[in-house]
Tab-separated table of C-alpha atoms in Angstrom:
chain	number	residue	atom	x	y	z
W	6	UNK	CA	0.001	0.006	0.014
W	7	UNK	CA	2.771	2.466	0.839
W	8	UNK	CA	4.528	1.813	-2.466
W	9	UNK	CA	1.229	2.277	-4.284
W	10	UNK	CA	0.673	5.592	-2.488
W	11	UNK	CA	4.033	7.134	-3.447
W	12	UNK	CA	3.025	8.114	-7.053
W	13	UNK	CA	0.040	10.014	-5.585
W	14	UNK	CA	2.331	11.963	-3.275
W	15	UNK	CA	4.946	12.651	-5.961
W	16	UNK	CA	2.485	14.124	-8.470
W	17	UNK	CA	0.706	16.133	-5.814
W	18	UNK	CA	4.065	17.656	-4.812
W	19	UNK	CA	4.048	19.208	-8.290
W	20	UNK	CA	0.404	20.325	-8.002
W	21	UNK	CA	1.264	23.143	-5.605
W	22	UNK	CA	5.008	23.507	-6.024
W	23	UNK	CA	4.599	26.726	-8.004
W	24	UNK	CA	2.596	28.483	-5.288
W	25	UNK	CA	5.470	30.401	-3.570
W	26	UNK	CA	7.106	31.160	-6.955
W	27	UNK	CA	4.265	33.202	-8.469
W	28	UNK	CA	5.559	36.367	-6.768
W	29	UNK	CA	8.804	35.946	-8.753
W	30	UNK	CA	6.999	35.346	-12.024
W	31	UNK	CA	4.716	38.329	-11.278
W	32	UNK	CA	7.823	40.481	-10.795
W	33	UNK	CA	9.610	39.176	-13.906
W	34	UNK	CA	6.655	38.760	-16.301
W	35	UNK	CA	4.078	41.155	-14.822
W	36	UNK	CA	0.472	40.122	-14.209
W	37	UNK	CA	-2.364	40.956	-11.779
W	38	UNK	CA	-3.910	39.003	-8.915
W	39	UNK	CA	-6.852	38.235	-11.228
W	40	UNK	CA	-4.524	36.764	-13.853
W	41	UNK	CA	-2.745	34.801	-11.111
W	42	UNK	CA	-5.995	33.048	-10.237
W	43	UNK	CA	-6.609	32.411	-13.963
W	44	UNK	CA	-3.223	30.710	-14.212
W	45	UNK	CA	-4.115	28.732	-11.124
W	46	UNK	CA	-7.515	27.793	-12.613
W	47	UNK	CA	-6.002	26.260	-15.776
W	48	UNK	CA	-4.811	23.510	-13.458
W	49	UNK	CA	-8.457	22.867	-12.584
W	50	UNK	CA	-9.350	22.869	-16.283
W	51	UNK	CA	-6.748	20.194	-17.014
W	52	UNK	CA	-7.698	18.196	-13.997
W	53	UNK	CA	-11.416	18.108	-14.793
W	54	UNK	CA	-10.725	17.302	-18.445
W	55	UNK	CA	-8.519	14.416	-17.318
W	56	UNK	CA	-11.131	13.172	-14.880
W	57	UNK	CA	-13.682	12.908	-17.700
W	58	UNK	CA	-11.665	10.093	-19.278
W	59	UNK	CA	-8.995	8.789	-16.886
W	60	UNK	CA	-11.370	7.100	-14.448
W	61	UNK	CA	-13.203	5.167	-17.151
W	62	UNK	CA	-9.952	4.270	-18.911
W	63	UNK	CA	-8.407	3.083	-15.669
W	64	UNK	CA	-11.356	0.884	-14.805
W	65	UNK	CA	-11.378	-0.652	-18.295
W	66	UNK	CA	-7.724	-1.169	-19.193
W	67	UNK	CA	-5.976	-0.989	-15.784
W	68	UNK	CA	-4.214	1.521	-13.549
W	69	UNK	CA	-0.726	1.358	-15.041
W	70	UNK	CA	-1.640	2.431	-18.589
W	71	UNK	CA	-3.089	5.619	-17.055
W	72	UNK	CA	-0.434	6.270	-14.383
W	73	UNK	CA	2.683	5.874	-16.497
W	74	UNK	CA	1.755	8.530	-19.095
W	75	UNK	CA	0.667	10.768	-16.238
W	76	UNK	CA	4.177	10.610	-14.683
W	77	UNK	CA	5.665	11.450	-18.029
W	78	UNK	CA	3.342	14.443	-18.579
W	79	UNK	CA	4.107	15.720	-15.093
W	80	UNK	CA	7.834	15.688	-15.966
W	81	UNK	CA	7.072	17.707	-19.132
W	82	UNK	CA	5.175	20.220	-16.937
W	83	UNK	CA	8.296	20.543	-14.770
W	84	UNK	CA	10.416	21.386	-17.789
W	85	UNK	CA	7.960	24.070	-18.912
W	86	UNK	CA	7.786	25.587	-15.424
W	87	UNK	CA	11.597	25.617	-15.208
W	88	UNK	CA	11.931	27.553	-18.468
W	89	UNK	CA	8.748	29.709	-18.301
W	90	UNK	CA	9.106	33.301	-19.467
W	91	UNK	CA	5.492	34.169	-20.222
W	92	UNK	CA	1.955	33.799	-18.880
W	93	UNK	CA	1.195	31.377	-21.693
W	94	UNK	CA	4.009	29.046	-20.612
W	95	UNK	CA	2.717	29.109	-17.003
W	96	UNK	CA	-0.785	28.298	-18.224
W	97	UNK	CA	0.435	25.333	-20.309
W	98	UNK	CA	2.508	24.023	-17.397
W	99	UNK	CA	-0.469	24.320	-15.053
W	100	UNK	CA	-2.733	22.623	-17.648
W	101	UNK	CA	-0.350	19.678	-17.989
W	102	UNK	CA	-0.043	19.449	-14.205
W	103	UNK	CA	-3.843	19.309	-13.897
W	104	UNK	CA	-4.071	16.543	-16.479
W	105	UNK	CA	-1.441	14.477	-14.665
W	106	UNK	CA	-3.094	15.090	-11.289
W	107	UNK	CA	-6.497	14.074	-12.652
W	108	UNK	CA	-5.104	10.768	-13.804
W	109	UNK	CA	-3.498	10.164	-10.429
W	110	UNK	CA	-6.622	11.189	-8.480
W	111	UNK	CA	-8.686	8.533	-10.284
W	112	UNK	CA	-6.267	5.729	-11.186
W	113	UNK	CA	-3.616	6.285	-8.494
W	114	UNK	CA	-5.963	6.473	-5.535
W	115	UNK	CA	-7.905	3.484	-6.880
W	116	UNK	CA	-4.615	1.576	-7.176
W	117	UNK	CA	-3.974	2.126	-3.450
W	118	UNK	CA	-7.417	0.665	-2.679
W	119	UNK	CA	-6.774	-2.225	-5.067
W	120	UNK	CA	-3.519	-3.123	-3.316
W	121	UNK	CA	-5.166	-2.750	0.102
W	122	UNK	CA	-7.741	-5.390	-0.834
W	123	UNK	CA	-11.319	-5.869	0.430
W	124	UNK	CA	-10.190	-6.466	4.010
W	125	UNK	CA	-8.481	-3.069	4.329
W	126	UNK	CA	-10.777	-0.799	2.343
W	127	UNK	CA	-11.016	1.940	4.952
W	128	UNK	CA	-7.266	1.901	5.583
W	129	UNK	CA	-6.713	2.132	1.826
W	130	UNK	CA	-8.983	5.175	1.632
W	131	UNK	CA	-7.094	6.797	4.511
W	132	UNK	CA	-3.684	6.180	2.972
W	133	UNK	CA	-4.783	7.388	-0.482
W	134	UNK	CA	-6.307	10.534	0.934
W	135	UNK	CA	-3.289	11.306	3.140
W	136	UNK	CA	-0.856	10.675	0.284
W	137	UNK	CA	-2.707	13.311	-1.749
W	138	UNK	CA	-2.807	16.064	0.890
W	139	UNK	CA	0.730	15.374	2.199
W	140	UNK	CA	2.130	15.775	-1.333
W	141	UNK	CA	0.083	18.924	-1.855
W	142	UNK	CA	1.633	20.414	1.321
W	143	UNK	CA	5.216	19.293	0.674
W	144	UNK	CA	5.278	20.962	-2.757
W	145	UNK	CA	5.030	24.599	-1.696
W	146	UNK	CA	7.303	24.054	1.347
W	147	UNK	CA	9.976	22.477	-0.830
W	148	UNK	CA	9.643	25.239	-3.427
W	149	UNK	CA	9.765	27.976	-0.798
W	150	UNK	CA	12.911	26.650	0.845
W	151	UNK	CA	14.773	25.835	-2.369
W	152	UNK	CA	13.863	29.148	-4.030
W	153	UNK	CA	15.314	31.064	-1.064
W	154	UNK	CA	18.432	28.947	-0.478
W	155	UNK	CA	19.408	27.411	-3.822
W	156	UNK	CA	20.478	29.008	-7.098
W	157	UNK	CA	17.916	29.427	-9.908
W	158	UNK	CA	14.883	29.896	-7.647
W	159	UNK	CA	12.303	29.016	-10.341
W	160	UNK	CA	14.268	26.042	-11.659
W	161	UNK	CA	15.743	24.000	-8.806
W	162	UNK	CA	12.494	22.735	-7.303
W	163	UNK	CA	11.357	21.367	-10.633
W	164	UNK	CA	14.655	19.517	-11.152
W	165	UNK	CA	14.108	17.896	-7.756
W	166	UNK	CA	10.496	17.079	-8.691
W	167	UNK	CA	11.620	15.304	-11.868
W	168	UNK	CA	13.769	13.030	-9.679
W	169	UNK	CA	10.730	12.343	-7.452
W	170	UNK	CA	8.604	11.560	-10.512
W	171	UNK	CA	11.222	9.163	-11.808
W	172	UNK	CA	11.059	7.293	-8.500
W	173	UNK	CA	7.245	7.285	-8.741
W	174	UNK	CA	7.461	5.910	-12.301
W	175	UNK	CA	9.527	3.000	-11.014
W	176	UNK	CA	7.019	2.464	-8.184
W	177	UNK	CA	4.180	2.201	-10.682
W	178	UNK	CA	6.139	-0.393	-12.721
W	179	UNK	CA	6.590	-2.470	-9.570
W	180	UNK	CA	2.930	-2.364	-8.462
W	181	UNK	CA	1.108	-5.731	-8.528
W	182	UNK	CA	-1.506	-4.347	-10.874
W	183	UNK	CA	-1.725	-6.467	-14.079
W	184	UNK	CA	-3.527	-5.159	-17.131
W	185	UNK	CA	-7.183	-6.129	-17.259
W	186	UNK	CA	-7.967	-9.151	-19.387
W	187	UNK	CA	-10.396	-8.965	-22.287
W	188	UNK	CA	-13.044	-10.698	-20.189
W	189	UNK	CA	-12.529	-8.283	-17.342
W	190	UNK	CA	-12.949	-5.369	-19.734
W	191	UNK	CA	-16.187	-6.853	-20.888
W	192	UNK	CA	-17.466	-7.115	-17.339
W	193	UNK	CA	-16.442	-3.507	-16.665
W	194	UNK	CA	-18.171	-2.203	-19.788
W	195	UNK	CA	-21.340	-3.975	-18.742
W	196	UNK	CA	-21.095	-2.466	-15.280
W	197	UNK	CA	-20.490	0.993	-16.712
W	198	UNK	CA	-23.908	0.914	-18.310
W	199	UNK	CA	-25.457	0.536	-14.911
W	200	UNK	CA	-27.765	-2.364	-15.828
W	201	UNK	CA	-30.436	-2.485	-13.196
W	202	UNK	CA	-31.102	-6.187	-13.288
W	203	UNK	CA	-29.176	-9.355	-13.954
W	204	UNK	CA	-29.321	-10.371	-17.596
W	205	UNK	CA	-30.144	-6.856	-18.821
W	206	UNK	CA	-28.682	-6.170	-22.222
W	207	UNK	CA	-25.365	-4.218	-22.203
W	208	UNK	CA	-23.972	-1.804	-24.714
W	209	UNK	CA	-20.603	-0.280	-25.160
W	210	UNK	CA	-20.309	2.848	-23.013
W	211	UNK	CA	-18.496	6.026	-24.031
W	212	UNK	CA	-14.862	6.411	-23.060
W	213	UNK	CA	-15.358	10.202	-22.564
W	214	UNK	CA	-18.167	11.113	-20.248
W	215	UNK	CA	-18.977	12.781	-16.993
W	216	UNK	CA	-17.744	10.422	-14.250
W	217	UNK	CA	-20.500	8.769	-12.253
W	218	UNK	CA	-21.127	6.080	-9.685
W	219	UNK	CA	-23.154	2.855	-10.008
W	220	UNK	CA	-26.881	3.156	-9.643
W	221	UNK	CA	-27.915	3.338	-5.983
W	222	UNK	CA	-24.664	5.003	-4.812
W	223	UNK	CA	-25.576	8.580	-5.726
W	224	UNK	CA	-26.369	9.521	-2.123
W	225	UNK	CA	-22.847	8.605	-0.979
W	226	UNK	CA	-21.352	10.643	-3.816
W	227	UNK	CA	-23.579	13.629	-2.983
W	228	UNK	CA	-22.595	13.558	0.700
W	229	UNK	CA	-18.876	13.453	-0.159
W	230	UNK	CA	-19.139	16.384	-2.567
W	231	UNK	CA	-21.282	18.418	-0.190
W	232	UNK	CA	-18.426	18.603	2.324
W	233	UNK	CA	-15.323	18.076	0.157
W	234	UNK	CA	-16.206	20.843	-2.359
W	235	UNK	CA	-16.271	23.792	0.150
W	236	UNK	CA	-13.170	22.361	1.896
W	237	UNK	CA	-10.998	22.154	-1.216
W	238	UNK	CA	-12.345	25.478	-2.467
W	239	UNK	CA	-11.122	27.058	0.759
W	240	UNK	CA	-7.649	25.575	0.418
W	241	UNK	CA	-7.536	26.612	-3.237
W	242	UNK	CA	-8.195	30.198	-2.249
W	243	UNK	CA	-5.439	30.109	0.367
W	244	UNK	CA	-3.041	28.640	-2.154
W	245	UNK	CA	-3.758	31.154	-4.930
W	246	UNK	CA	-4.033	34.354	-2.869
W	247	UNK	CA	-2.360	33.358	0.393
W	248	UNK	CA	0.981	34.969	-0.539
W	249	UNK	CA	-0.824	38.219	-1.350
W	250	UNK	CA	-2.641	38.103	1.982
W	251	UNK	CA	0.664	37.473	3.792
W	252	UNK	CA	2.252	40.308	1.993
W	253	UNK	CA	-0.504	42.642	3.040
W	254	UNK	CA	-0.709	41.507	6.645
W	255	UNK	CA	2.944	40.733	7.371
W	256	UNK	CA	4.591	43.010	4.857
W	257	UNK	CA	6.753	40.006	3.834
W	258	UNK	CA	7.407	38.454	0.481
W	259	UNK	CA	9.335	35.526	1.948
W	260	UNK	CA	8.697	32.440	-0.158
W	261	UNK	CA	9.608	30.230	2.768
W	262	UNK	CA	6.809	31.826	4.851
W	263	UNK	CA	4.327	31.410	1.986
W	264	UNK	CA	5.400	27.812	1.400
W	265	UNK	CA	5.294	27.044	5.134
W	266	UNK	CA	1.739	28.360	5.479
W	267	UNK	CA	0.596	26.078	2.629
W	268	UNK	CA	2.527	23.195	4.193
W	269	UNK	CA	0.920	23.559	7.641
W	270	UNK	CA	-2.494	23.821	5.980
W	271	UNK	CA	-2.024	20.481	4.272
W	272	UNK	CA	-0.250	19.023	7.292
W	273	UNK	CA	-3.457	19.751	9.190
W	274	UNK	CA	-5.380	18.032	6.391
W	275	UNK	CA	-3.145	14.965	6.819
W	276	UNK	CA	-3.022	14.862	10.604
W	277	UNK	CA	-6.745	15.335	11.089
W	278	UNK	CA	-7.475	12.277	8.982
W	279	UNK	CA	-5.421	10.047	11.243
W	280	UNK	CA	-7.104	11.657	14.245
W	281	UNK	CA	-10.673	10.923	13.037
W	282	UNK	CA	-10.143	7.710	11.069
W	283	UNK	CA	-11.962	5.553	13.667
W	284	UNK	CA	-14.977	7.801	13.940
W	285	UNK	CA	-18.244	7.193	12.074
W	286	UNK	CA	-18.193	8.583	8.552
W	287	UNK	CA	-21.149	10.867	9.366
W	288	UNK	CA	-19.178	12.397	12.244
W	289	UNK	CA	-16.150	12.893	9.985
W	290	UNK	CA	-18.232	14.703	7.369
W	291	UNK	CA	-19.887	16.941	9.958
W	292	UNK	CA	-16.480	17.846	11.398
W	293	UNK	CA	-15.358	18.759	7.864
W	294	UNK	CA	-18.284	21.059	7.319
W	295	UNK	CA	-17.755	22.732	10.688
W	296	UNK	CA	-13.965	23.175	10.098
W	297	UNK	CA	-14.504	24.913	6.783
W	298	UNK	CA	-17.213	27.189	8.260
W	299	UNK	CA	-15.064	28.299	11.194
W	300	UNK	CA	-12.020	28.573	8.948
W	301	UNK	CA	-13.706	31.030	6.591
W	302	UNK	CA	-14.967	33.023	9.541
W	303	UNK	CA	-11.387	33.245	10.753
W	304	UNK	CA	-10.254	34.318	7.272
W	305	UNK	CA	-12.737	37.181	7.206
W	306	UNK	CA	-11.679	38.231	10.708
W	307	UNK	CA	-7.989	38.064	9.684
W	308	UNK	CA	-8.296	40.428	6.738
W	309	UNK	CA	-10.364	42.921	8.762
W	310	UNK	CA	-8.032	42.921	11.799
W	311	UNK	CA	-4.732	42.324	9.947
W	312	UNK	CA	-4.133	39.378	12.235
W	313	UNK	CA	-1.515	36.884	11.031
W	314	UNK	CA	-2.540	34.452	13.761
W	315	UNK	CA	-6.118	34.381	12.458
W	316	UNK	CA	-4.862	33.903	8.901
W	317	UNK	CA	-2.834	30.866	9.979
W	318	UNK	CA	-5.822	29.542	11.956
W	319	UNK	CA	-7.949	29.963	8.836
W	320	UNK	CA	-5.420	27.968	6.759
W	321	UNK	CA	-5.289	25.181	9.355
W	322	UNK	CA	-9.103	24.958	9.568
W	323	UNK	CA	-9.425	25.012	5.783
W	324	UNK	CA	-6.948	22.139	5.571
W	325	UNK	CA	-8.876	20.213	8.236
W	326	UNK	CA	-12.088	20.834	6.270
W	327	UNK	CA	-10.629	19.499	3.031
W	328	UNK	CA	-9.004	16.522	4.758
W	329	UNK	CA	-12.041	15.324	6.587
W	330	UNK	CA	-14.358	15.955	3.623
W	331	UNK	CA	-12.027	14.021	1.372
W	332	UNK	CA	-11.632	11.133	3.799
W	333	UNK	CA	-15.389	10.922	4.402
W	334	UNK	CA	-16.175	10.943	0.725
W	335	UNK	CA	-13.529	8.346	-0.168
W	336	UNK	CA	-14.558	6.120	2.691
W	337	UNK	CA	-18.169	6.113	1.612
W	338	UNK	CA	-17.244	5.315	-2.005
W	339	UNK	CA	-14.758	2.610	-1.005
W	340	UNK	CA	-17.455	0.966	1.098
W	341	UNK	CA	-20.160	0.761	-1.593
W	342	UNK	CA	-18.513	0.970	-5.032
W	343	UNK	CA	-17.040	-2.191	-6.605
W	344	UNK	CA	-13.395	-2.180	-7.687
W	345	UNK	CA	-14.214	-2.054	-11.384
W	346	UNK	CA	-15.954	1.275	-10.944
W	347	UNK	CA	-13.819	2.776	-8.174
W	348	UNK	CA	-11.504	4.934	-10.320
W	349	UNK	CA	-14.524	6.530	-12.006
W	350	UNK	CA	-16.195	7.086	-8.636
W	351	UNK	CA	-13.076	8.784	-7.335
W	352	UNK	CA	-13.085	10.955	-10.450
W	353	UNK	CA	-16.711	11.881	-9.876
W	354	UNK	CA	-15.996	12.976	-6.305
W	355	UNK	CA	-13.116	15.147	-7.446
W	356	UNK	CA	-15.007	16.709	-10.314
W	357	UNK	CA	-17.672	17.738	-7.863
W	358	UNK	CA	-15.022	19.270	-5.578
W	359	UNK	CA	-12.741	20.903	-8.116
W	360	UNK	CA	-15.410	22.695	-10.210
W	361	UNK	CA	-16.179	25.232	-7.451
W	362	UNK	CA	-12.522	25.178	-6.410
W	363	UNK	CA	-11.668	26.452	-9.880
W	364	UNK	CA	-14.460	28.992	-10.332
W	365	UNK	CA	-14.798	30.712	-6.951
W	366	UNK	CA	-11.083	31.608	-6.314
W	367	UNK	CA	-10.849	33.068	-9.835
W	368	UNK	CA	-13.929	35.191	-9.150
W	369	UNK	CA	-12.427	36.225	-5.800
W	370	UNK	CA	-9.144	37.180	-7.469
W	371	UNK	CA	-10.745	39.519	-9.992
W	372	UNK	CA	-13.115	40.817	-7.384
W	373	UNK	CA	-10.094	41.665	-5.182
W	374	UNK	CA	-8.549	43.560	-8.072
W	375	UNK	CA	-11.791	45.566	-8.406
W	376	UNK	CA	-12.807	46.237	-4.790
W	377	UNK	CA	-9.681	45.426	-2.777
W	378	UNK	CA	-8.336	42.288	-1.215
W	379	UNK	CA	-10.194	42.798	2.061
W	380	UNK	CA	-13.649	43.121	0.440
W	381	UNK	CA	-12.954	40.359	-2.047
W	382	UNK	CA	-11.822	37.924	0.622
W	383	UNK	CA	-14.872	38.823	2.742
W	384	UNK	CA	-17.367	38.124	-0.061
W	385	UNK	CA	-15.545	34.877	-0.826
W	386	UNK	CA	-15.640	33.848	2.838
W	387	UNK	CA	-19.385	34.454	3.064
W	388	UNK	CA	-20.004	32.319	0.003
W	389	UNK	CA	-17.865	29.493	1.417
W	390	UNK	CA	-19.611	29.637	4.805
W	391	UNK	CA	-22.939	29.242	3.006
W	392	UNK	CA	-21.616	26.238	1.043
W	393	UNK	CA	-20.121	24.552	4.100
W	394	UNK	CA	-23.265	25.028	6.211
W	395	UNK	CA	-25.393	23.666	3.383
W	396	UNK	CA	-23.083	20.647	3.202
W	397	UNK	CA	-23.476	19.981	6.882
W	398	UNK	CA	-27.250	20.206	6.612
W	399	UNK	CA	-27.201	17.673	3.734
W	400	UNK	CA	-25.210	15.247	5.898
W	401	UNK	CA	-27.661	15.656	8.784
W	402	UNK	CA	-30.602	15.087	6.444
W	403	UNK	CA	-29.197	11.891	4.862
W	404	UNK	CA	-28.098	9.859	7.881
W	405	UNK	CA	-28.834	6.451	6.329
W	406	UNK	CA	-26.560	7.130	3.375
W	407	UNK	CA	-23.568	7.631	5.659
W	408	UNK	CA	-23.904	4.146	7.174
W	409	UNK	CA	-23.515	1.689	4.275
W	410	UNK	CA	-23.602	-1.977	5.093
């Protein structure tokens, strides 16, 4: 399981590695906070586009044929980042990163569950989720430290990441995940059509489609998205505009400080999952909704009082909200979705989470350019509080769906 989780961590290191470096690119290339969130959002575009196909392909032909090209594309993204001299180059690098991450979110996290086996489904969900958020936190910390202490501040971290990806590539090759046989593909294609009864006729399903879950598991997917979406949207906002907030509140442009804040946010997302892993899934989801709600309240208080302590608290609570929402959603899906549909189910959960995580921070970025960072962050915080509270109410209203057999 640990070997299977490493590729997830390695690719997610890249997902946020550029975060502390945007201030350097802004200085050298020149672009606004609104354009910064647009560059960030192209990652979401690539990720969602990848999720539309990678989950289905992984379930039909196997995990390795999806993961190996994803490792290679992530390495190409590193090369583009390291040589970027324009906004277009940054957008392409972010797009390629998103595509690679989408493949790993669906196929890589399903591979961890496959290796865990039926007897360790919940442990597999925990490890896959923690591998994701730990990598997401290590990326900006590594970039912040290397950019301040090593030569070529926008190059070194991506050279190191290529080495990590090479190790992940070897880990994928060593995974006990054989390609699916022709008969297994046939079974999967029949399952993809969601036949309601045994013996129902099957037809060949599309390779490119909106990810979904098997019939009867929609409630579990809805509950996961209801809490995961506001949580990951909150962390996306902190990642994209956190350095600007730190600069305004602390008067510092230290990339180590910016990377450290992102790291502790995702460290909280990792640690909280181990802390709550033995609780009921319903309790985990409610904790996620509450963490995001309180975190956004702290964010609004931070920008109005210029309190660095409140900003850090907001980041920690946002991380906890994403971590618990993600763990709760993955645990529900692992419990009810068969292996031959699990990658697609993971993709569906992440599409539901990343769509608002792409749209709302971009809107907040341009709004901040128009009305100021304080007002923009306040409006964003109010919207996220409404989303998180709504998610908690959905969990309370659908108690039976959180307790699968």
